[in-house]
Amino acid sequence: MKLYIYISTILISLLFNTEADYTWPTDVSKTVTAFFGEMRPNRYHYGIDIRTYGQNGKNIYSISNGYVYRIKISSDGYGKVIYIKLKDGNIALYSHLSKFNDKIEQIVSQMQKMRNSYEIDHLLEPGLIPVSKGEIIGYTGDTGSLSGPHLHFEIRDEINRPFNPFKTSLKKNFIDTKEPIPRRIAFIPRSAETKIEGLNHTRIYDVNKNEEEYYIKDTVQIVGEFGIAIDVIDKVDDQPFSYGIYSMD
């Protein structure tokens, strides 16, 4: 028995969640250091990380018309973060900012004084702070919990569920013609009764490639419920890093 593996890259999406023409959230770079859905300790990555080359104070833009929906400041986590409610109902989140624009900074300063606290988490009235597409709403930074300066950016639906930003028009900023390269595949027991090659243990196999397909050389005998995990390297055109996969079929 041969096992055939078909893998979709992180930038391939079957449907767009919005038809809005979003602008890129910063002009500091279009280099992405982490994509949506990549594994983190005990969680998934909910957005994309945009490289700022260690620079703070670079412009961050509203990707569409809308208004400031929420402002949060904390000493850990996302640090200084702003949520923009977009005209299509989605929410754009920008985190690890060094500061907000002057108008928002004034309002934040008043909130901090009223509450006698650096840390705040405030929902604003709809339309109180309107923003236009391409307007500067803040500046890149390194606040909160992070390994180095970057812009963490998310798009969420109207009830705050994050989804892949590259299911929107932001995908047009990238070309991805490179196929992911699987290296190993694991078969994992899902119950105490499952037998993989006669044992209730995970079995790992190397993945090989010929001119047409990826395959494993061994015949695998499995009885019972099991899961599959795969070790993959994925590259994206004009991006310097290796990434995780977004989905697997």
PDB file of C-alpha atoms in Angstrom:
ATOM      1  CA  MET A   1       0.000   0.000   0.000  1.00  0.00           C
ATOM      2  CA  LYS A   2       1.275   3.450  -0.887  1.00  0.00           C
ATOM      3  CA  LEU A   3       0.137   6.503   1.030  1.00  0.00           C
ATOM      4  CA  TYR A   4      -0.278   9.561  -1.158  1.00  0.00           C
ATOM      5  CA  ILE A   5       0.079  12.943   0.520  1.00  0.00           C
ATOM      6  CA  TYR A   6      -1.480  16.130  -0.802  1.00  0.00           C
ATOM      7  CA  ILE A   7      -0.574  19.380   0.931  1.00  0.00           C
ATOM      8  CA  SER A   8      -1.878  22.904   0.434  1.00  0.00           C
ATOM      9  CA  THR A   9       0.415  25.822   1.163  1.00  0.00           C
ATOM     10  CA  ILE A  10      -0.335  28.475   3.738  1.00  0.00           C
ATOM     11  CA  LEU A  11      -1.287  31.045   1.126  1.00  0.00           C
ATOM     12  CA  ILE A  12      -3.810  28.918  -0.766  1.00  0.00           C
ATOM     13  CA  SER A  13      -7.434  29.577   0.200  1.00  0.00           C
ATOM     14  CA  LEU A  14     -10.635  28.199  -1.279  1.00  0.00           C
ATOM     15  CA  LEU A  15     -12.798  31.178  -0.373  1.00  0.00           C
ATOM     16  CA  PHE A  16     -12.248  34.808   0.549  1.00  0.00           C
ATOM     17  CA  ASN A  17     -13.882  35.951   3.769  1.00  0.00           C
ATOM     18  CA  THR A  18     -14.234  39.462   2.350  1.00  0.00           C
ATOM     19  CA  GLU A  19     -14.113  41.186  -0.987  1.00  0.00           C
ATOM     20  CA  ALA A  20     -12.819  44.448   0.500  1.00  0.00           C
ATOM     21  CA  ASP A  21      -9.687  45.906  -1.066  1.00  0.00           C
ATOM     22  CA  TYR A  22      -7.430  46.174   1.984  1.00  0.00           C
ATOM     23  CA  THR A  23      -4.172  48.101   2.003  1.00  0.00           C
ATOM     24  CA  TRP A  24      -1.026  46.592   3.557  1.00  0.00           C
ATOM     25  CA  PRO A  25      -0.842  47.553   7.277  1.00  0.00           C
ATOM     26  CA  THR A  26       2.677  49.051   7.220  1.00  0.00           C
ATOM     27  CA  ASP A  27       5.288  50.272   4.765  1.00  0.00           C
ATOM     28  CA  VAL A  28       8.257  49.089   6.830  1.00  0.00           C
ATOM     29  CA  SER A  29       8.296  45.755   4.931  1.00  0.00           C
ATOM     30  CA  LYS A  30       6.250  43.021   3.285  1.00  0.00           C
ATOM     31  CA  THR A  31       8.374  40.319   4.871  1.00  0.00           C
ATOM     32  CA  VAL A  32       6.308  37.926   6.979  1.00  0.00           C
ATOM     33  CA  THR A  33       8.132  36.041   9.731  1.00  0.00           C
ATOM     34  CA  ALA A  34       5.141  33.950  10.854  1.00  0.00           C
ATOM     35  CA  PHE A  35       1.853  33.038   9.204  1.00  0.00           C
ATOM     36  CA  PHE A  36      -1.623  32.329  10.489  1.00  0.00           C
ATOM     37  CA  GLY A  37      -2.168  28.909  12.050  1.00  0.00           C
ATOM     38  CA  GLU A  38       1.442  28.072  12.888  1.00  0.00           C
ATOM     39  CA  MET A  39       1.993  26.151  16.101  1.00  0.00           C
ATOM     40  CA  ARG A  40       2.977  27.925  19.303  1.00  0.00           C
ATOM     41  CA  PRO A  41       3.362  26.375  22.771  1.00  0.00           C
ATOM     42  CA  ASN A  42      -0.177  25.276  23.708  1.00  0.00           C
ATOM     43  CA  ARG A  43      -1.830  27.406  21.010  1.00  0.00           C
ATOM     44  CA  TYR A  44      -1.938  28.442  17.372  1.00  0.00           C
ATOM     45  CA  HIS A  45      -0.672  31.704  15.914  1.00  0.00           C
ATOM     46  CA  TYR A  46      -3.745  33.880  15.301  1.00  0.00           C
ATOM     47  CA  GLY A  47      -2.306  36.327  12.798  1.00  0.00           C
ATOM     48  CA  ILE A  48       0.766  37.221  10.785  1.00  0.00           C
ATOM     49  CA  ASP A  49       4.011  38.748  12.029  1.00  0.00           C
ATOM     50  CA  ILE A  50       5.461  41.457   9.794  1.00  0.00           C
ATOM     51  CA  ARG A  51       9.190  42.109   9.978  1.00  0.00           C
ATOM     52  CA  THR A  52      10.264  45.595  11.107  1.00  0.00           C
ATOM     53  CA  TYR A  53      14.016  44.933  11.001  1.00  0.00           C
ATOM     54  CA  GLY A  54      14.364  45.938  14.655  1.00  0.00           C
ATOM     55  CA  GLN A  55      12.980  49.407  14.018  1.00  0.00           C
ATOM     56  CA  ASN A  56      10.382  51.105  16.191  1.00  0.00           C
ATOM     57  CA  GLY A  57       8.318  54.112  15.209  1.00  0.00           C
ATOM     58  CA  LYS A  58       7.448  53.087  11.647  1.00  0.00           C
ATOM     59  CA  ASN A  59       3.991  53.919  10.309  1.00  0.00           C
ATOM     60  CA  ILE A  60       1.038  51.571  10.791  1.00  0.00           C
ATOM     61  CA  TYR A  61      -2.036  52.147   8.642  1.00  0.00           C
ATOM     62  CA  SER A  62      -5.717  51.376   8.824  1.00  0.00           C
ATOM     63  CA  ILE A  63      -6.293  48.790   6.104  1.00  0.00           C
ATOM     64  CA  SER A  64      -9.775  50.142   5.362  1.00  0.00           C
ATOM     65  CA  ASN A  65     -12.292  52.755   6.468  1.00  0.00           C
ATOM     66  CA  GLY A  66     -13.752  52.174   9.908  1.00  0.00           C
ATOM     67  CA  TYR A  67     -13.436  53.286  13.505  1.00  0.00           C
ATOM     68  CA  VAL A  68     -11.393  52.488  16.609  1.00  0.00           C
ATOM     69  CA  TYR A  69     -13.252  49.672  18.313  1.00  0.00           C
ATOM     70  CA  ARG A  70     -11.002  48.821  21.250  1.00  0.00           C
ATOM     71  CA  ILE A  71      -7.742  49.962  22.831  1.00  0.00           C
ATOM     72  CA  LYS A  72      -5.754  47.799  25.193  1.00  0.00           C
ATOM     73  CA  ILE A  73      -2.429  48.414  26.930  1.00  0.00           C
ATOM     74  CA  SER A  74      -0.649  45.833  29.056  1.00  0.00           C
ATOM     75  CA  SER A  75       2.890  45.096  30.130  1.00  0.00           C
ATOM     76  CA  ASP A  76       2.743  41.596  28.628  1.00  0.00           C
ATOM     77  CA  GLY A  77       0.847  39.802  25.877  1.00  0.00           C
ATOM     78  CA  TYR A  78       0.097  42.113  22.957  1.00  0.00           C
ATOM     79  CA  GLY A  79       1.434  45.210  24.737  1.00  0.00           C
ATOM     80  CA  LYS A  80      -0.088  48.276  23.113  1.00  0.00           C
ATOM     81  CA  VAL A  81      -2.830  47.031  20.802  1.00  0.00           C
ATOM     82  CA  ILE A  82      -5.529  48.717  18.764  1.00  0.00           C
ATOM     83  CA  TYR A  83      -8.635  47.143  17.207  1.00  0.00           C
ATOM     84  CA  ILE A  84     -10.223  48.771  14.149  1.00  0.00           C
ATOM     85  CA  LYS A  85     -13.810  47.900  13.223  1.00  0.00           C
ATOM     86  CA  LEU A  86     -13.774  47.908   9.434  1.00  0.00           C
ATOM     87  CA  LYS A  87     -16.636  49.003   7.186  1.00  0.00           C
ATOM     88  CA  ASP A  88     -17.233  45.382   6.114  1.00  0.00           C
ATOM     89  CA  GLY A  89     -17.754  44.296   9.743  1.00  0.00           C
ATOM     90  CA  ASN A  90     -14.385  42.616  10.208  1.00  0.00           C
ATOM     91  CA  ILE A  91     -11.927  43.700  12.890  1.00  0.00           C
ATOM     92  CA  ALA A  92      -8.234  44.490  12.280  1.00  0.00           C
ATOM     93  CA  LEU A  93      -5.882  44.073  15.245  1.00  0.00           C
ATOM     94  CA  TYR A  94      -2.414  45.662  15.456  1.00  0.00           C
ATOM     95  CA  SER A  95      -0.201  44.841  18.434  1.00  0.00           C
ATOM     96  CA  HIS A  96       3.204  45.505  20.053  1.00  0.00           C
ATOM     97  CA  LEU A  97       2.911  49.188  19.067  1.00  0.00           C
ATOM     98  CA  SER A  98       5.314  51.790  20.457  1.00  0.00           C
ATOM     99  CA  LYS A  99       2.538  54.404  20.462  1.00  0.00           C
ATOM    100  CA  PHE A 100      -0.718  55.415  18.793  1.00  0.00           C
ATOM    101  CA  ASN A 101      -1.289  58.495  16.648  1.00  0.00           C
ATOM    102  CA  ASP A 102      -1.563  61.840  18.453  1.00  0.00           C
ATOM    103  CA  LYS A 103      -5.366  61.881  18.675  1.00  0.00           C
ATOM    104  CA  ILE A 104      -5.576  58.381  20.094  1.00  0.00           C
ATOM    105  CA  GLU A 105      -2.623  59.002  22.428  1.00  0.00           C
ATOM    106  CA  GLN A 106      -4.496  61.947  23.983  1.00  0.00           C
ATOM    107  CA  ILE A 107      -7.564  59.821  24.650  1.00  0.00           C
ATOM    108  CA  VAL A 108      -5.419  56.977  26.042  1.00  0.00           C
ATOM    109  CA  SER A 109      -3.602  59.398  28.353  1.00  0.00           C
ATOM    110  CA  GLN A 110      -6.933  60.634  29.727  1.00  0.00           C
ATOM    111  CA  MET A 111      -8.095  57.062  30.341  1.00  0.00           C
ATOM    112  CA  GLN A 112      -4.882  56.199  32.182  1.00  0.00           C
ATOM    113  CA  LYS A 113      -5.171  59.276  34.406  1.00  0.00           C
ATOM    114  CA  MET A 114      -8.833  58.606  35.200  1.00  0.00           C
ATOM    115  CA  ARG A 115      -8.070  55.018  36.172  1.00  0.00           C
ATOM    116  CA  ASN A 116      -4.674  55.769  37.686  1.00  0.00           C
ATOM    117  CA  SER A 117      -3.302  52.826  35.746  1.00  0.00           C
ATOM    118  CA  TYR A 118      -0.907  52.255  32.868  1.00  0.00           C
ATOM    119  CA  GLU A 119      -2.829  49.149  31.861  1.00  0.00           C
ATOM    120  CA  ILE A 120      -6.236  49.733  30.287  1.00  0.00           C
ATOM    121  CA  ASP A 121      -8.716  47.751  28.209  1.00  0.00           C
ATOM    122  CA  HIS A 122     -11.482  49.917  26.800  1.00  0.00           C
ATOM    123  CA  LEU A 123     -14.254  49.469  24.231  1.00  0.00           C
ATOM    124  CA  LEU A 124     -15.053  52.734  22.457  1.00  0.00           C
ATOM    125  CA  GLU A 125     -18.406  53.968  21.209  1.00  0.00           C
ATOM    126  CA  PRO A 126     -18.920  53.214  17.520  1.00  0.00           C
ATOM    127  CA  GLY A 127     -17.732  56.120  15.375  1.00  0.00           C
ATOM    128  CA  LEU A 128     -16.113  58.036  18.248  1.00  0.00           C
ATOM    129  CA  ILE A 129     -12.707  57.808  16.527  1.00  0.00           C
ATOM    130  CA  PRO A 130     -13.276  57.296  12.784  1.00  0.00           C
ATOM    131  CA  VAL A 131     -10.335  56.244  10.615  1.00  0.00           C
ATOM    132  CA  SER A 132      -9.814  56.256   6.874  1.00  0.00           C
ATOM    133  CA  LYS A 133      -8.104  53.690   4.699  1.00  0.00           C
ATOM    134  CA  GLY A 134      -4.373  54.413   4.690  1.00  0.00           C
ATOM    135  CA  GLU A 135      -4.537  56.704   7.735  1.00  0.00           C
ATOM    136  CA  ILE A 136      -1.695  56.387  10.261  1.00  0.00           C
ATOM    137  CA  ILE A 137      -3.156  54.903  13.446  1.00  0.00           C
ATOM    138  CA  GLY A 138       0.075  54.097  15.281  1.00  0.00           C
ATOM    139  CA  TYR A 139       3.726  53.126  15.081  1.00  0.00           C
ATOM    140  CA  THR A 140       5.663  49.874  15.234  1.00  0.00           C
ATOM    141  CA  GLY A 141       7.224  48.864  18.528  1.00  0.00           C
ATOM    142  CA  ASP A 142       8.224  46.077  20.875  1.00  0.00           C
ATOM    143  CA  THR A 143       5.726  46.346  23.739  1.00  0.00           C
ATOM    144  CA  GLY A 144       4.284  43.306  25.471  1.00  0.00           C
ATOM    145  CA  SER A 145       5.632  39.766  25.337  1.00  0.00           C
ATOM    146  CA  LEU A 146       7.676  39.154  22.198  1.00  0.00           C
ATOM    147  CA  SER A 147      11.097  37.899  21.111  1.00  0.00           C
ATOM    148  CA  GLY A 148      11.957  40.986  19.047  1.00  0.00           C
ATOM    149  CA  PRO A 149      10.337  44.056  17.462  1.00  0.00           C
ATOM    150  CA  HIS A 150       7.669  43.231  14.865  1.00  0.00           C
ATOM    151  CA  LEU A 151       4.081  44.004  13.987  1.00  0.00           C
ATOM    152  CA  HIS A 152       1.635  41.275  14.925  1.00  0.00           C
ATOM    153  CA  PHE A 153      -1.443  41.755  12.745  1.00  0.00           C
ATOM    154  CA  GLU A 154      -4.776  39.932  12.776  1.00  0.00           C
ATOM    155  CA  ILE A 155      -8.104  40.058  10.992  1.00  0.00           C
ATOM    156  CA  ARG A 156     -11.136  38.820  12.903  1.00  0.00           C
ATOM    157  CA  ASP A 157     -14.750  38.413  11.925  1.00  0.00           C
ATOM    158  CA  GLU A 158     -17.562  40.466  13.442  1.00  0.00           C
ATOM    159  CA  ILE A 159     -17.695  38.275  16.557  1.00  0.00           C
ATOM    160  CA  ASN A 160     -13.917  38.368  17.124  1.00  0.00           C
ATOM    161  CA  ARG A 161     -12.927  35.020  15.619  1.00  0.00           C
ATOM    162  CA  PRO A 162      -9.487  35.287  13.961  1.00  0.00           C
ATOM    163  CA  PHE A 163      -9.149  34.019  10.400  1.00  0.00           C
ATOM    164  CA  ASN A 164      -6.339  33.859   7.883  1.00  0.00           C
ATOM    165  CA  PRO A 165      -5.541  37.412   6.626  1.00  0.00           C
ATOM    166  CA  PHE A 166      -4.532  35.841   3.315  1.00  0.00           C
ATOM    167  CA  LYS A 167      -8.157  34.877   2.736  1.00  0.00           C
ATOM    168  CA  THR A 168      -8.599  38.564   1.895  1.00  0.00           C
ATOM    169  CA  SER A 169      -7.196  40.888  -0.745  1.00  0.00           C
ATOM    170  CA  LEU A 170      -3.952  41.061   1.286  1.00  0.00           C
ATOM    171  CA  LYS A 171      -3.013  37.854  -0.521  1.00  0.00           C
ATOM    172  CA  LYS A 172      -2.242  39.917  -3.627  1.00  0.00           C
ATOM    173  CA  ASN A 173       0.962  41.087  -1.921  1.00  0.00           C
ATOM    174  CA  PHE A 174       2.464  37.601  -2.244  1.00  0.00           C
ATOM    175  CA  ILE A 175       3.248  35.036  -4.897  1.00  0.00           C
ATOM    176  CA  ASP A 176       3.578  31.456  -3.672  1.00  0.00           C
ATOM    177  CA  THR A 177       4.637  28.998  -6.359  1.00  0.00           C
ATOM    178  CA  LYS A 178       6.795  26.787  -4.150  1.00  0.00           C
ATOM    179  CA  GLU A 179       5.330  23.490  -3.040  1.00  0.00           C
ATOM    180  CA  PRO A 180       5.735  22.383   0.587  1.00  0.00           C
ATOM    181  CA  ILE A 181       8.262  19.596   1.111  1.00  0.00           C
ATOM    182  CA  PRO A 182       7.107  16.797   3.467  1.00  0.00           C
ATOM    183  CA  ARG A 183       9.926  15.018   5.305  1.00  0.00           C
ATOM    184  CA  ARG A 184       8.295  12.624   7.767  1.00  0.00           C
ATOM    185  CA  ILE A 185       4.811  11.358   8.560  1.00  0.00           C
ATOM    186  CA  ALA A 186       3.510  10.002  11.854  1.00  0.00           C
ATOM    187  CA  PHE A 187       0.554   7.699  12.523  1.00  0.00           C
ATOM    188  CA  ILE A 188      -0.834   8.276  16.004  1.00  0.00           C
ATOM    189  CA  PRO A 189      -3.183   5.973  17.969  1.00  0.00           C
ATOM    190  CA  ARG A 190      -6.455   7.659  18.936  1.00  0.00           C
ATOM    191  CA  SER A 191      -7.613   4.985  21.362  1.00  0.00           C
ATOM    192  CA  ALA A 192      -6.167   2.286  23.598  1.00  0.00           C
ATOM    193  CA  GLU A 193      -7.472  -0.334  21.180  1.00  0.00           C
ATOM    194  CA  THR A 194      -5.709   1.084  18.117  1.00  0.00           C
ATOM    195  CA  LYS A 195      -2.875  -1.053  16.755  1.00  0.00           C
ATOM    196  CA  ILE A 196      -0.253   0.383  14.401  1.00  0.00           C
ATOM    197  CA  GLU A 197       1.943  -2.423  13.163  1.00  0.00           C
ATOM    198  CA  GLY A 198       0.580  -4.447  16.068  1.00  0.00           C
ATOM    199  CA  LEU A 199       1.446  -1.908  18.777  1.00  0.00           C
ATOM    200  CA  ASN A 200      -0.365   0.951  20.475  1.00  0.00           C
ATOM    201  CA  HIS A 201       2.470   3.380  19.733  1.00  0.00           C
ATOM    202  CA  THR A 202       3.062   6.241  17.311  1.00  0.00           C
ATOM    203  CA  ARG A 203       4.988   5.158  14.225  1.00  0.00           C
ATOM    204  CA  ILE A 204       7.068   7.618  12.158  1.00  0.00           C
ATOM    205  CA  TYR A 205       8.151   7.093   8.553  1.00  0.00           C
ATOM    206  CA  ASP A 206      10.366   9.015   6.142  1.00  0.00           C
ATOM    207  CA  VAL A 207       8.605  10.519   3.132  1.00  0.00           C
ATOM    208  CA  ASN A 208      10.151   9.909  -0.303  1.00  0.00           C
ATOM    209  CA  LYS A 209       9.561  11.586  -3.659  1.00  0.00           C
ATOM    210  CA  ASN A 210       9.684  10.434  -7.251  1.00  0.00           C
ATOM    211  CA  GLU A 211       8.980  12.506 -10.348  1.00  0.00           C
ATOM    212  CA  GLU A 212       5.232  12.566  -9.742  1.00  0.00           C
ATOM    213  CA  GLU A 213       4.411  12.208  -6.050  1.00  0.00           C
ATOM    214  CA  TYR A 214       5.434  11.831  -2.431  1.00  0.00           C
ATOM    215  CA  TYR A 215       5.105   8.400  -0.861  1.00  0.00           C
ATOM    216  CA  ILE A 216       6.308   6.131   1.927  1.00  0.00           C
ATOM    217  CA  LYS A 217       8.020   2.864   1.103  1.00  0.00           C
ATOM    218  CA  ASP A 218       6.449   0.786   3.840  1.00  0.00           C
ATOM    219  CA  THR A 219       3.080  -0.903   3.987  1.00  0.00           C
ATOM    220  CA  VAL A 220       1.380   0.313   7.163  1.00  0.00           C
ATOM    221  CA  GLN A 221      -1.128  -1.899   8.937  1.00  0.00           C
ATOM    222  CA  ILE A 222      -3.496   0.004  11.201  1.00  0.00           C
ATOM    223  CA  VAL A 223      -6.517  -1.243  13.130  1.00  0.00           C
ATOM    224  CA  GLY A 224      -8.708   1.271  14.955  1.00  0.00           C
ATOM    225  CA  GLU A 225      -8.896   5.060  15.124  1.00  0.00           C
ATOM    226  CA  PHE A 226      -5.728   6.983  14.329  1.00  0.00           C
ATOM    227  CA  GLY A 227      -4.459  10.463  13.537  1.00  0.00           C
ATOM    228  CA  ILE A 228      -1.796  11.747  11.155  1.00  0.00           C
ATOM    229  CA  ALA A 229       0.923  14.343  11.754  1.00  0.00           C
ATOM    230  CA  ILE A 230       3.415  15.527   9.185  1.00  0.00           C
ATOM    231  CA  ASP A 231       6.791  17.279   9.308  1.00  0.00           C
ATOM    232  CA  VAL A 232       6.931  19.797   6.470  1.00  0.00           C
ATOM    233  CA  ILE A 233       9.171  22.592   5.188  1.00  0.00           C
ATOM    234  CA  ASP A 234       7.313  25.320   3.298  1.00  0.00           C
ATOM    235  CA  LYS A 235       8.935  28.183   1.417  1.00  0.00           C
ATOM    236  CA  VAL A 236       7.235  31.235  -0.090  1.00  0.00           C
ATOM    237  CA  ASP A 237       8.559  33.198  -3.080  1.00  0.00           C
ATOM    238  CA  ASP A 238      10.629  36.260  -2.080  1.00  0.00           C
ATOM    239  CA  GLN A 239      10.344  35.400   1.629  1.00  0.00           C
ATOM    240  CA  PRO A 240      13.522  34.450   3.534  1.00  0.00           C
ATOM    241  CA  PHE A 241      12.040  32.058   6.081  1.00  0.00           C
ATOM    242  CA  SER A 242      10.551  28.575   6.294  1.00  0.00           C
ATOM    243  CA  TYR A 243       6.937  28.329   7.402  1.00  0.00           C
ATOM    244  CA  GLY A 244       4.332  25.900   8.634  1.00  0.00           C
ATOM    245  CA  ILE A 245       1.440  24.647   6.525  1.00  0.00           C
ATOM    246  CA  TYR A 246      -2.021  26.159   6.745  1.00  0.00           C
ATOM    247  CA  SER A 247      -4.066  23.093   5.832  1.00  0.00           C
ATOM    248  CA  MET A 248      -3.629  19.470   4.758  1.00  0.00           C
ATOM    249  CA  ASP A 249      -5.899  17.286   2.631  1.00  0.00           C
TER     250      ASP A 249
END
